[in-house]
mmCIF file of C-alpha atoms in Angstrom:
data_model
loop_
_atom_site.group_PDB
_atom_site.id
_atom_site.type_symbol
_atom_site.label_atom_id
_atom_site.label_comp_id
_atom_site.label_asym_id
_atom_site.label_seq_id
_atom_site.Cartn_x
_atom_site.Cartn_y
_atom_site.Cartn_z
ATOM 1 C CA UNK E 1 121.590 99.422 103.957
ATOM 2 C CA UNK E 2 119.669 102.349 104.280
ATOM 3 C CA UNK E 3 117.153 102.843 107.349
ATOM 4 C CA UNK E 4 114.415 104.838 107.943
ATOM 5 C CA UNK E 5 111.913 106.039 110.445
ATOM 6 C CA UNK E 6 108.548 105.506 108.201
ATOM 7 C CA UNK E 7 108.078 103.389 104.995
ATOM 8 C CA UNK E 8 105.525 103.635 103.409
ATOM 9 C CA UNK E 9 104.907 101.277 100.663
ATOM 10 C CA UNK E 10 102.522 102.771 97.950
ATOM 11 C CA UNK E 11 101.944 106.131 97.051
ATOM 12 C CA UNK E 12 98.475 106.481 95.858
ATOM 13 C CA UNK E 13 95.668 108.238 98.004
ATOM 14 C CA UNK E 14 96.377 106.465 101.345
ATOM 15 C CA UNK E 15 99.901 106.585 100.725
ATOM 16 C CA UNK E 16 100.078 109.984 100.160
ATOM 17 C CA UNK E 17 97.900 111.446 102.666
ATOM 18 C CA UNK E 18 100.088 109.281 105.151
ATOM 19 C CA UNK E 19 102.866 110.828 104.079
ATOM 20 C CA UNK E 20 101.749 114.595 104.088
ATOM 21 C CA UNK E 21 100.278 113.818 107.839
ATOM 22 C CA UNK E 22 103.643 112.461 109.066
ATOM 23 C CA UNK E 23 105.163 115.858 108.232
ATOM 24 C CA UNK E 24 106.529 117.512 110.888
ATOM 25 C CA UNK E 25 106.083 114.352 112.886
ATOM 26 C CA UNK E 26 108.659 112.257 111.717
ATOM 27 C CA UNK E 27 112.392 113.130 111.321
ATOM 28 C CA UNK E 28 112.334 110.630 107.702
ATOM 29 C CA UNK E 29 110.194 109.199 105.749
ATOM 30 C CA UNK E 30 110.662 107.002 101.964
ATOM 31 C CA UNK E 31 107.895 106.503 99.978
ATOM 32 C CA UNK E 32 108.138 103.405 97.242
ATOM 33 C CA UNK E 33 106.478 104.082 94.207
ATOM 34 C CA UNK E 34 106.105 101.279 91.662
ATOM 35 C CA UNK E 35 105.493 103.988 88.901
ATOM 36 C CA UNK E 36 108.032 106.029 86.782
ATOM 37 C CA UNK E 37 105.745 109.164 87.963
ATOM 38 C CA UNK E 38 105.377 111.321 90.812
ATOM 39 C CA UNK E 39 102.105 110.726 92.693
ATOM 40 C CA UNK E 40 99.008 111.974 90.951
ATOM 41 C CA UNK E 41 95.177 112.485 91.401
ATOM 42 C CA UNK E 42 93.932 109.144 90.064
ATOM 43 C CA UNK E 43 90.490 110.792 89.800
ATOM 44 C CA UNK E 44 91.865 113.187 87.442
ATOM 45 C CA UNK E 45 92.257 110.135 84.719
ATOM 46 C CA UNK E 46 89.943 110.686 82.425
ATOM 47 C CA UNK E 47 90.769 114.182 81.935
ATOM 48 C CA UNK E 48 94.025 112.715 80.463
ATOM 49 C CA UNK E 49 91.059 110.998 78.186
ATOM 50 C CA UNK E 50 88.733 113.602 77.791
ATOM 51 C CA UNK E 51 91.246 116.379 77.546
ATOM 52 C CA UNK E 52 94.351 115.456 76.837
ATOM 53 C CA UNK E 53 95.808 116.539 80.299
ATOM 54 C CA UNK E 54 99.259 115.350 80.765
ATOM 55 C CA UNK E 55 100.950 113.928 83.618
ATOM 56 C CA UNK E 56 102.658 117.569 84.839
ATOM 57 C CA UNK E 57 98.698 118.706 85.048
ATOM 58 C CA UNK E 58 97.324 116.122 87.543
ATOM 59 C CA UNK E 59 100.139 115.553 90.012
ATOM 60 C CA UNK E 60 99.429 116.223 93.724
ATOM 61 C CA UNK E 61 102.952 117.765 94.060
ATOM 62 C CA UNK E 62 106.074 118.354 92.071
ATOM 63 C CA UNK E 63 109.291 117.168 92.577
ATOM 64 C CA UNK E 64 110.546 120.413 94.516
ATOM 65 C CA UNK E 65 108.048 119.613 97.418
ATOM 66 C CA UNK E 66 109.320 116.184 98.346
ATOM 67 C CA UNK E 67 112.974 117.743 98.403
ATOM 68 C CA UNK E 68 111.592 120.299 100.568
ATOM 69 C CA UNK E 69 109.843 118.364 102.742
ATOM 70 C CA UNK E 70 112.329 115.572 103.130
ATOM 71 C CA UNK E 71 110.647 112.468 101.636
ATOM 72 C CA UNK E 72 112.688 110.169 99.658
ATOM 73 C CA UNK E 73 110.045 108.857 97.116
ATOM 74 C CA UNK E 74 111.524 105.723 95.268
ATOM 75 C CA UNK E 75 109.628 105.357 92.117
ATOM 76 C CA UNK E 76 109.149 102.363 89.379
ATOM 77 C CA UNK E 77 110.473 99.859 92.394
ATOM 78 C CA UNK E 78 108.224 96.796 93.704
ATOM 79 C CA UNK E 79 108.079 95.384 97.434
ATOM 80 C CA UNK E 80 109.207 92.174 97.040
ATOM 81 C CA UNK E 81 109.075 90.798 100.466
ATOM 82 C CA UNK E 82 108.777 92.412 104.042
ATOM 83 C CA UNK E 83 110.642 90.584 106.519
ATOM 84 C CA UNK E 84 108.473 92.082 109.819
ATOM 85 C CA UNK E 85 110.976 89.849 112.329
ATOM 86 C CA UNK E 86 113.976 92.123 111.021
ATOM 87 C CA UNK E 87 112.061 95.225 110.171
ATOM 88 C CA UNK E 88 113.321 94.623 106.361
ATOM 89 C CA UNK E 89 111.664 95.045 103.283
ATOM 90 C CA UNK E 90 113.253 93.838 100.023
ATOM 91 C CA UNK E 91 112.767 95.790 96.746
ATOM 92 C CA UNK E 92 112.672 93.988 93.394
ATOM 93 C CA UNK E 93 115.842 95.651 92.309
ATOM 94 C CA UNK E 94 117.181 93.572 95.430
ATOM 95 C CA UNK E 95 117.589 96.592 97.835
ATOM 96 C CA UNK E 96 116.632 96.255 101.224
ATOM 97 C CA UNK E 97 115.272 98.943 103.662
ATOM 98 C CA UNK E 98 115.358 99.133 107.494
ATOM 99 C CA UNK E 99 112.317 100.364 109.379
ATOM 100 C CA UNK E 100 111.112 101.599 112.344
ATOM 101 C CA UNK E 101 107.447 101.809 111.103
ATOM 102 C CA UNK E 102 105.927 100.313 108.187
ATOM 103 C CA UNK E 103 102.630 101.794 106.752
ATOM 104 C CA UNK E 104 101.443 99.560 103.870
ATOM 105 C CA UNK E 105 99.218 101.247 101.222
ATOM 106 C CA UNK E 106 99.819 98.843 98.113
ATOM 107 C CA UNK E 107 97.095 99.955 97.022
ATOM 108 C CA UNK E 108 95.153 97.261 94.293
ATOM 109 C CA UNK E 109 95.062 96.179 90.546
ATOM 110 C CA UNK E 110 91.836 95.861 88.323
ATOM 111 C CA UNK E 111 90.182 92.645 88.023
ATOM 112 C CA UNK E 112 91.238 91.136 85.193
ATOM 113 C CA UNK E 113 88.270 88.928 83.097
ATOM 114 C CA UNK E 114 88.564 87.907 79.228
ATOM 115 C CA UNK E 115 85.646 89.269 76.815
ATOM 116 C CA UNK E 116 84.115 87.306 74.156
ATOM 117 C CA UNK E 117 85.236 88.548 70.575
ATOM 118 C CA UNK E 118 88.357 91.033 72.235
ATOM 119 C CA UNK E 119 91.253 90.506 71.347
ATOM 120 C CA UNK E 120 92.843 92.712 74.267
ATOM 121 C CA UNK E 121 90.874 94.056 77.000
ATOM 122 C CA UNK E 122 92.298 97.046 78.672
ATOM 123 C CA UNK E 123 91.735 98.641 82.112
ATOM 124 C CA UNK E 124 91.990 101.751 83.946
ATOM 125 C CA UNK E 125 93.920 102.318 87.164
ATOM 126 C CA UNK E 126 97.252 104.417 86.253
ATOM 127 C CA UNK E 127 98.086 107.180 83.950
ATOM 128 C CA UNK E 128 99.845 104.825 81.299
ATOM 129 C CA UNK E 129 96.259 102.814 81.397
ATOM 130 C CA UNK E 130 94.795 106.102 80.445
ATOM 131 C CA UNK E 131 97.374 107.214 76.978
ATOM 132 C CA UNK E 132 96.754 103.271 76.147
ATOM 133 C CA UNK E 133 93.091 103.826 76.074
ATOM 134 C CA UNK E 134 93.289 106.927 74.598
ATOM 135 C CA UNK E 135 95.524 105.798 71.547
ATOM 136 C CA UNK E 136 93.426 102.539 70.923
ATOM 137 C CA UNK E 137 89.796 103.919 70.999
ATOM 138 C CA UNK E 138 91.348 106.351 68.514
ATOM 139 C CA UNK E 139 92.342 104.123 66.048
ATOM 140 C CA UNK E 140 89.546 101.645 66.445
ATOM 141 C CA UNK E 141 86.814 104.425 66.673
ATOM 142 C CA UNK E 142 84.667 103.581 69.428
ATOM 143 C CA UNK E 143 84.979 101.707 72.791
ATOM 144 C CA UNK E 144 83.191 99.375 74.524
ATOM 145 C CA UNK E 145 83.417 99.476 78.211
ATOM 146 C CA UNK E 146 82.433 96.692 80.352
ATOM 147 C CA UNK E 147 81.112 97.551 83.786
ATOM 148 C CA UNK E 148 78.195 99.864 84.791
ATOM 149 C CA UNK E 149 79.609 101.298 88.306
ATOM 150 C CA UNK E 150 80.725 105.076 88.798
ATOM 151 C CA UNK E 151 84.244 104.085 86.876
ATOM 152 C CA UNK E 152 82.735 102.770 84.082
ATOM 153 C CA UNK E 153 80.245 105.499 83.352
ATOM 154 C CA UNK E 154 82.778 108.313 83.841
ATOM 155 C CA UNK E 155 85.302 106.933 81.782
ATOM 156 C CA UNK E 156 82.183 106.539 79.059
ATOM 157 C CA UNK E 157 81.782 109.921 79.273
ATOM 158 C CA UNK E 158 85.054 110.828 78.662
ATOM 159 C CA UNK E 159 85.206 109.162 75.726
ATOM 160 C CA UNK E 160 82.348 110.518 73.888
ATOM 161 C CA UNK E 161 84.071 113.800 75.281
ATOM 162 C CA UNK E 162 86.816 113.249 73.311
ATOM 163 C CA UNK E 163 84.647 112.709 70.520
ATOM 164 C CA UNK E 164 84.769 108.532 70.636
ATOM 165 C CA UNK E 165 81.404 106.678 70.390
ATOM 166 C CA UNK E 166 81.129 104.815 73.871
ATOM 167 C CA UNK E 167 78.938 102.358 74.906
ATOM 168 C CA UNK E 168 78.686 100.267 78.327
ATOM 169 C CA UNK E 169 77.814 96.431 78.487
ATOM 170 C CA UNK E 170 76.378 95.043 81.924
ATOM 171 C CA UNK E 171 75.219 91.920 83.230
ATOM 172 C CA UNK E 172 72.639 93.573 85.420
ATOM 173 C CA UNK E 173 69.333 95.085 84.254
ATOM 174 C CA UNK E 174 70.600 98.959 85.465
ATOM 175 C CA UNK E 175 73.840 100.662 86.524
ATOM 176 C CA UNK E 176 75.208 101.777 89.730
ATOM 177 C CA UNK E 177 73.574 99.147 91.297
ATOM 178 C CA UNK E 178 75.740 98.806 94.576
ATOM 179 C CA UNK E 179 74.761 102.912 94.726
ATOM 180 C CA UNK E 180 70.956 102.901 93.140
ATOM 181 C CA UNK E 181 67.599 100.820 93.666
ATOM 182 C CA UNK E 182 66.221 99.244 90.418
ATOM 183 C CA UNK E 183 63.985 102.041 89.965
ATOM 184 C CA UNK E 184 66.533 104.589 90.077
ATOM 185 C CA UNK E 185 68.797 102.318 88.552
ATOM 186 C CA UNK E 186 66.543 102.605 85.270
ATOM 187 C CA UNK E 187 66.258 106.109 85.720
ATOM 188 C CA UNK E 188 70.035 106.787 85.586
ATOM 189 C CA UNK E 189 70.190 104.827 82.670
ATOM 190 C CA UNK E 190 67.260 106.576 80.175
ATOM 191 C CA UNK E 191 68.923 109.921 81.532
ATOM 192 C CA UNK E 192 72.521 108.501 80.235
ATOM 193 C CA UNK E 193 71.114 107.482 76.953
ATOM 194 C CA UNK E 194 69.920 110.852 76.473
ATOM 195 C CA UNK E 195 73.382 112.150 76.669
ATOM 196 C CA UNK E 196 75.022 109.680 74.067
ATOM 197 C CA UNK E 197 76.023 107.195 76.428
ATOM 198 C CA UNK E 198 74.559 103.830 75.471
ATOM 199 C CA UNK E 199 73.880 100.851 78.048
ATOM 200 C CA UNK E 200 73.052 97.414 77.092
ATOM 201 C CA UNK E 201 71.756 95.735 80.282
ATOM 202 C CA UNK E 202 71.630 91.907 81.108
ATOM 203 C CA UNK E 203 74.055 91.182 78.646
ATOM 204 C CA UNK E 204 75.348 87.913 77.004
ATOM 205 C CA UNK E 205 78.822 89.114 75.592
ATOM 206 C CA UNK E 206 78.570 86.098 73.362
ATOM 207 C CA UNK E 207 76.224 86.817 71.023
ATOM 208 C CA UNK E 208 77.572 90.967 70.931
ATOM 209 C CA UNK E 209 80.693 90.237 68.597
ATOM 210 C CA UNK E 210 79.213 92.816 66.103
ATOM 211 C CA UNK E 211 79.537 95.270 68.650
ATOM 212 C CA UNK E 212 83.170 94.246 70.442
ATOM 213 C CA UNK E 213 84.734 93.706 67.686
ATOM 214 C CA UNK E 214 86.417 96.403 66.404
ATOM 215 C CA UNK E 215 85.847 97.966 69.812
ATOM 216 C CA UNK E 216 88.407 99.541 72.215
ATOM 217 C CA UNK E 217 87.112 97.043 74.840
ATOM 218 C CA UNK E 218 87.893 98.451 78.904
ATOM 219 C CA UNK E 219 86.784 96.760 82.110
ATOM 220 C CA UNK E 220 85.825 98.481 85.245
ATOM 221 C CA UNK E 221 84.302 95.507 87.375
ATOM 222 C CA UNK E 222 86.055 95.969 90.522
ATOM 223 C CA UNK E 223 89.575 95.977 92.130
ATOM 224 C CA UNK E 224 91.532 92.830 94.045
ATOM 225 C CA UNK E 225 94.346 94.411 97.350
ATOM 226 C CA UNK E 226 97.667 94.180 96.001
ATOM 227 C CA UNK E 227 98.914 91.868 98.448
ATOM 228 C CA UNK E 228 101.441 89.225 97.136
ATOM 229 C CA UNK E 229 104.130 90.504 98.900
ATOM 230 C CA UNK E 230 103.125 89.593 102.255
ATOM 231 C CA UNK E 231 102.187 85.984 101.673
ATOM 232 C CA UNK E 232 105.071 84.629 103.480
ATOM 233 C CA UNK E 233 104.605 87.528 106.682
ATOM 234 C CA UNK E 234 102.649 86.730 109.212
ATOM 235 C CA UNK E 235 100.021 89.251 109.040
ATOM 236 C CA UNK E 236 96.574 88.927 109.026
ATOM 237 C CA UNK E 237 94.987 88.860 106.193
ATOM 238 C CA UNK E 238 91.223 88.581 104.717
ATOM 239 C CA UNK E 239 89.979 90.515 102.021
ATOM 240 C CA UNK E 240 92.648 92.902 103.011
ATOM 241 C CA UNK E 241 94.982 93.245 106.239
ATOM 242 C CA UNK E 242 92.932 93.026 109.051
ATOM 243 C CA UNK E 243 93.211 96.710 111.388
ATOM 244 C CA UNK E 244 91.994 98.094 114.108
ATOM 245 C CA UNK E 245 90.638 101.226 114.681
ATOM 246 C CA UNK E 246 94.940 102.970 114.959
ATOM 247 C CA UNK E 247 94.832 101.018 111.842
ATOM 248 C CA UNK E 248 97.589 98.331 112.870
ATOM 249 C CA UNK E 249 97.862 95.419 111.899
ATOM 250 C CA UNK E 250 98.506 91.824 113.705
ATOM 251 C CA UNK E 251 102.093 92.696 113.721
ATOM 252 C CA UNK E 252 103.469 95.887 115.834
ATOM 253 C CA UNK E 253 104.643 98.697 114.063
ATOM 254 C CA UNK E 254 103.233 97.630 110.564
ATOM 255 C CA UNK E 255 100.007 99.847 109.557
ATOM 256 C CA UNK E 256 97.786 99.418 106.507
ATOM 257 C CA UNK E 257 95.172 101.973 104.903
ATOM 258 C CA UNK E 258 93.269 102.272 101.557
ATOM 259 C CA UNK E 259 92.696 99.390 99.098
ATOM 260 C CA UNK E 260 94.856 96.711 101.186
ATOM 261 C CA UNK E 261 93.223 97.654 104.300
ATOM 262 C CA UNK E 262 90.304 95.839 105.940
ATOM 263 C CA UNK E 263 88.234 97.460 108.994
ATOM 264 C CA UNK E 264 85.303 95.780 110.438
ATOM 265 C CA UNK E 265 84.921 93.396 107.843
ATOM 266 C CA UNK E 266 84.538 96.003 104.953
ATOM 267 C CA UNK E 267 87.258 97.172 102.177
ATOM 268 C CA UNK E 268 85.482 99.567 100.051
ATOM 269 C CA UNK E 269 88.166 101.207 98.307
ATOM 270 C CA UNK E 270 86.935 104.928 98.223
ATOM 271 C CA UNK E 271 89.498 107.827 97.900
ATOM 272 C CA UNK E 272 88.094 109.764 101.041
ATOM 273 C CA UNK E 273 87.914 106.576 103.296
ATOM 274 C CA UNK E 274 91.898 105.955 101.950
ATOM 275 C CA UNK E 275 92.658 109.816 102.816
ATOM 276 C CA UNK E 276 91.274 109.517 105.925
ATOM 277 C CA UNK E 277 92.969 105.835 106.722
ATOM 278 C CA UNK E 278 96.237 106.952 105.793
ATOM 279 C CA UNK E 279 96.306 110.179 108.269
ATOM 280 C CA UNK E 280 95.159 107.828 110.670
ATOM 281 C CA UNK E 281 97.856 105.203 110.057
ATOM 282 C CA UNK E 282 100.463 108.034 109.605
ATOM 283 C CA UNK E 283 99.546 110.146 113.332
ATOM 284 C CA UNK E 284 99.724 106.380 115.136
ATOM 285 C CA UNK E 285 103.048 105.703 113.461
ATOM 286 C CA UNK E 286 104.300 109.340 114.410
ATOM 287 C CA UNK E 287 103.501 108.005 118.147
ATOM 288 C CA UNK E 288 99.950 110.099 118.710
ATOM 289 C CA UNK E 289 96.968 108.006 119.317
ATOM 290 C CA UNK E 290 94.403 108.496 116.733
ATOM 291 C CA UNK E 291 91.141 106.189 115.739
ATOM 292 C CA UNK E 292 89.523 105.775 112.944
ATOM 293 C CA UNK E 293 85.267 105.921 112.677
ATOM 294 C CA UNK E 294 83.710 104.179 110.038
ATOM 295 C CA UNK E 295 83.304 106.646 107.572
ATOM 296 C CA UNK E 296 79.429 106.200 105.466
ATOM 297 C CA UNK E 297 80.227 105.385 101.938
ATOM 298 C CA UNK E 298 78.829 108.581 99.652
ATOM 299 C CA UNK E 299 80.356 108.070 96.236
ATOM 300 C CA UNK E 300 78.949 110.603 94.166
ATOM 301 C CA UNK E 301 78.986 110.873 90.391
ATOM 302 C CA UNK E 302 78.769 114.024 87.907
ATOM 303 C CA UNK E 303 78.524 113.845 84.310
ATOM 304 C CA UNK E 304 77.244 116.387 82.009
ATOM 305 C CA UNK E 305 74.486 118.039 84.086
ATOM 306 C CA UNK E 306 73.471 114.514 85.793
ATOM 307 C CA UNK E 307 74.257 114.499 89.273
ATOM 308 C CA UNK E 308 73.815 111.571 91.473
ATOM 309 C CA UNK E 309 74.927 111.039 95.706
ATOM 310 C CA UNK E 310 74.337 107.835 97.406
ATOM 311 C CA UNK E 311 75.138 107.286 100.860
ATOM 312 C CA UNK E 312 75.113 104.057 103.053
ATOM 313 C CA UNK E 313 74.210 100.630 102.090
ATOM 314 C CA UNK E 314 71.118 100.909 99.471
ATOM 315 C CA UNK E 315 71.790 97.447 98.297
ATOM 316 C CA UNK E 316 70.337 96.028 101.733
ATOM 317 C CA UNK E 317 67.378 98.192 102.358
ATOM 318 C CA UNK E 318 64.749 97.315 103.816
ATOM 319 C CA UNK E 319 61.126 97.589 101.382
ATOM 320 C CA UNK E 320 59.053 98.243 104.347
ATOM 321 C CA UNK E 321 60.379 101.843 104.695
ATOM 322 C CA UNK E 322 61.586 103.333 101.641
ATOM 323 C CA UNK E 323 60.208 106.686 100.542
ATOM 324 C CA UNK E 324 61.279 107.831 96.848
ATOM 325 C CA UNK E 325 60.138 110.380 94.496
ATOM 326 C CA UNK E 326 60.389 110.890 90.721
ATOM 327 C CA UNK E 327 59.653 113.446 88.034
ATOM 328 C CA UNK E 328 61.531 114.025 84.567
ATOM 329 C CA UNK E 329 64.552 115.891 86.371
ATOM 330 C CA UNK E 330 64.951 113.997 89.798
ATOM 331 C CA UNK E 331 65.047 111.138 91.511
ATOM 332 C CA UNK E 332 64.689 110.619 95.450
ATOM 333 C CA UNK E 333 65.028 107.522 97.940
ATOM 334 C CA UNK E 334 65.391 107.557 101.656
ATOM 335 C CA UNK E 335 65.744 104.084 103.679
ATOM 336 C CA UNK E 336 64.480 104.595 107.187
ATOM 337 C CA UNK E 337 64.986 102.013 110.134
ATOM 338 C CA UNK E 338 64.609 102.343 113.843
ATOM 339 C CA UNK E 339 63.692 106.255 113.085
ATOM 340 C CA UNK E 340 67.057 106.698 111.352
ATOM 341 C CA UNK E 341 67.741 107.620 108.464
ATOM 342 C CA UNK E 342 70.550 104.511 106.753
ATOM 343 C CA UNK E 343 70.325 105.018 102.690
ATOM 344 C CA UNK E 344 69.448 107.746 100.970
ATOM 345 C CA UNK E 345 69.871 108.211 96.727
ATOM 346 C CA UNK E 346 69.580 111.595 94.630
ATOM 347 C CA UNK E 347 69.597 111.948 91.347
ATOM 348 C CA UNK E 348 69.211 115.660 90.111
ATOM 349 C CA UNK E 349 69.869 117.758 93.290
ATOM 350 C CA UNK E 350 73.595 117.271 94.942
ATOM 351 C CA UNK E 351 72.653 119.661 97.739
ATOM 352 C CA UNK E 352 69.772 117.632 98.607
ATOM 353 C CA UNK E 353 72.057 114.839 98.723
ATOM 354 C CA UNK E 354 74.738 116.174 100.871
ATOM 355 C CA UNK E 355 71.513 116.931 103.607
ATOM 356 C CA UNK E 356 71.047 113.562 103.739
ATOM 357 C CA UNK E 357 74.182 112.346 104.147
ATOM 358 C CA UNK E 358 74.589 114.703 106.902
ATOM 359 C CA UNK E 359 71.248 113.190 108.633
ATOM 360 C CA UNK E 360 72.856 109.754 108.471
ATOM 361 C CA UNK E 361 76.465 111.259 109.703
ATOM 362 C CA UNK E 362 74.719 112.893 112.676
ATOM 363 C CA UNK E 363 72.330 109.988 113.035
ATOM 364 C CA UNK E 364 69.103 112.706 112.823
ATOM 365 C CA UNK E 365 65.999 110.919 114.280
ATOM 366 C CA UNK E 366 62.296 110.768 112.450
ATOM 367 C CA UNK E 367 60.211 109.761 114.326
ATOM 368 C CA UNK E 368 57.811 107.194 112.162
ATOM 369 C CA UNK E 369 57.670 109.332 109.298
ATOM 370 C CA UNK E 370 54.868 108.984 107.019
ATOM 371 C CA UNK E 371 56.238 110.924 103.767
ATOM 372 C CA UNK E 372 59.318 111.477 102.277
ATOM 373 C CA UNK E 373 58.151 115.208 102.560
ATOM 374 C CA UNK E 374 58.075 114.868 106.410
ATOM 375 C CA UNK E 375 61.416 113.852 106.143
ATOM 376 C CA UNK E 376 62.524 116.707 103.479
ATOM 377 C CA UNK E 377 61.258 119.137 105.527
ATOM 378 C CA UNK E 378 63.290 118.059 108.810
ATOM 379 C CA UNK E 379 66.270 118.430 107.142
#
């Protein structure tokens, strides 16, 4: 049976950045992969799309690093089962593995929802997801993608990229509307149109065959934890494993970052919160004593000349003291309470953006601000 120091199950973001933390730290590390490849930059995906990267152009690290570095990655193997009394965890190809530490980073799998009028409805999450999309919306000529979040409108863009008509479907009236007001929301979408992208908003799938059918059809409407494994552990679980700020779990010496992992209530499964997780997880593993801070979630999106940055939690704003501006090229919101500044949306000026976000960071005090100018100007 072979034993190890640190296993760390999952080798996406979280994974990863656990891994290249504990370097140096711990004397051995494994690293189970549940794909046939070598970790790569998920973000990079629709370049494999738009540009017909292959895998050898968006991995993190070759194979020659790991050897140097002494991590045993495992790849196309499953956790079946983690056994947290005996420090075991069973593989599906019936292997077991001793541990001293465990850092879960399972990382999570598309939601999965049927589509009027497709007769297969793909998704996007791994680089075999990406050459299936890629073949299909070739043959059949044009996609249809289902979802109007940052996913969804980058992987449209990729598309028409690669010279594929593209068109998004969404329930809502506007896009991006966990990141965006309606009003910006609306925005964003005219300025897609005007780029080829197409969005048909509060839509009723059933009465769209004309368009589906024929249609590559692709959801991006979220993500569930990959968590099966664990259902007979005795961890604590919610929407994810429930961590503290060392990001441990209920059970000692079993860690959990990224997609699986769930700190003060919240999951949002975004790459730099999962970096930043997984170092965490990894230096507390190692035996330092690290915490985590809530990180603000600032997703930011970039396709062909439109920029947009959003940064804390615009879909709960208060309407009592918003400030926004709009002309044809840009579009500005700022969310003040208690003379802070707590949301902030740009669309048109990154830089802009990246002040705010900085203003919320810091927690920068306005004191009862009357414009959004007065608050622009103490930047």
């Amino acid at each position: 049976m072979k034993s190890v120091q640190i296993l760390i199950i999952g080798s996406g973001p979280a994974g990863f950045s656990a891994a290249k933390t504990a370097l140096g730290k711990a004397n051995n590390m494994t690293m189970l992969n549940n794909e046939s490849y070598l970790p790569y930059y998920r973000t990079r995906l629709n370049e494999v799309i738009a540009n017909n990267k292959s895998i050898d152009n968006i991995l993190i690290k070759n194979s020659d690093w790991y050897k140097e570095n002494n991590i045993d990655i495992i790849t196309s193997v499953i956790a079946n089962n983690v056994d947290t009394d005996n420090k075991l965890v069973t593989l599906n190809s019936g292997e077991k593995i001793k541990y001293e530490k465990l850092i879960i980073s399972s990382g999570s799998t598309p939601n999965k929802i049927k589509i009027p009028h497709a007769s297969e409805v793909l998704s996007l999450y791994s680089y075999d997801d990406a050459l299936k999309i890629k073949e299909m919306s070739k043959n059949k000529g044009r996609a249809f993608i289902v979802g109007g979040g940052i996913l969804g409108i980058e992987l449209a863009h990729a598309l028409i990229t690669s010279g594929i008509e593209a068109s998004i479907g969404i329930i809502l009236e506007y896009p991006l509307e966990r990141q965006l007001d309606k009003i910006g929301g609306l925005f964003l979408k005219d300025k897609l149109d005007k780029i080829g992208i197409k969005i048909y908003n509060n839509s009723n799938f059933e009465t769209m065959g004309d368009l589906i059918e024929g249609s590559c059809v692709i959801t991006t409407v979220g993500v569930k934890p990959n968590l099966n494994f664990l259902k007979n552990t005795n961890i604590s679980i919610n929407r994810g494993i429930v961590v503290n700020e060392h990001m441990e779990s209920s059970i000692p010496d079993v860690y959990a970052c990224g997609d699986v992992a769930e700190f003060n209530g919240k999951n949002p499964g975004l790459i730099n919160i999962a970096n930043k997780q997984g170092e965490i997880a990894a230096l507390n593993a190692c035996g330092e004593k690290a915490s985590y801070t809530e990180i603000v979630p600032s997703p930011i999106l970039k396709v062909s000349g439109i920029s947009i940055i959003s940064c804390g939690d615009i879909e709960h704003i208060s309407s009592s003291n918003i400030f926004r501006f709009q002309d044809e090229m840009k579009y500005i919101l700022c969310s003040i309470k208690d003379d802070k500044l707590d949301a902030a949306a740009v669309i048109g000026d990154v830089n802009l953006g990246m002040k705010l976000k900085k203003a919320i960071d810091t927690k920068k005090t306005f004191s009862s601000p009357k414009s959004l100018n007065e608050i622009l100007n103490s930047l």
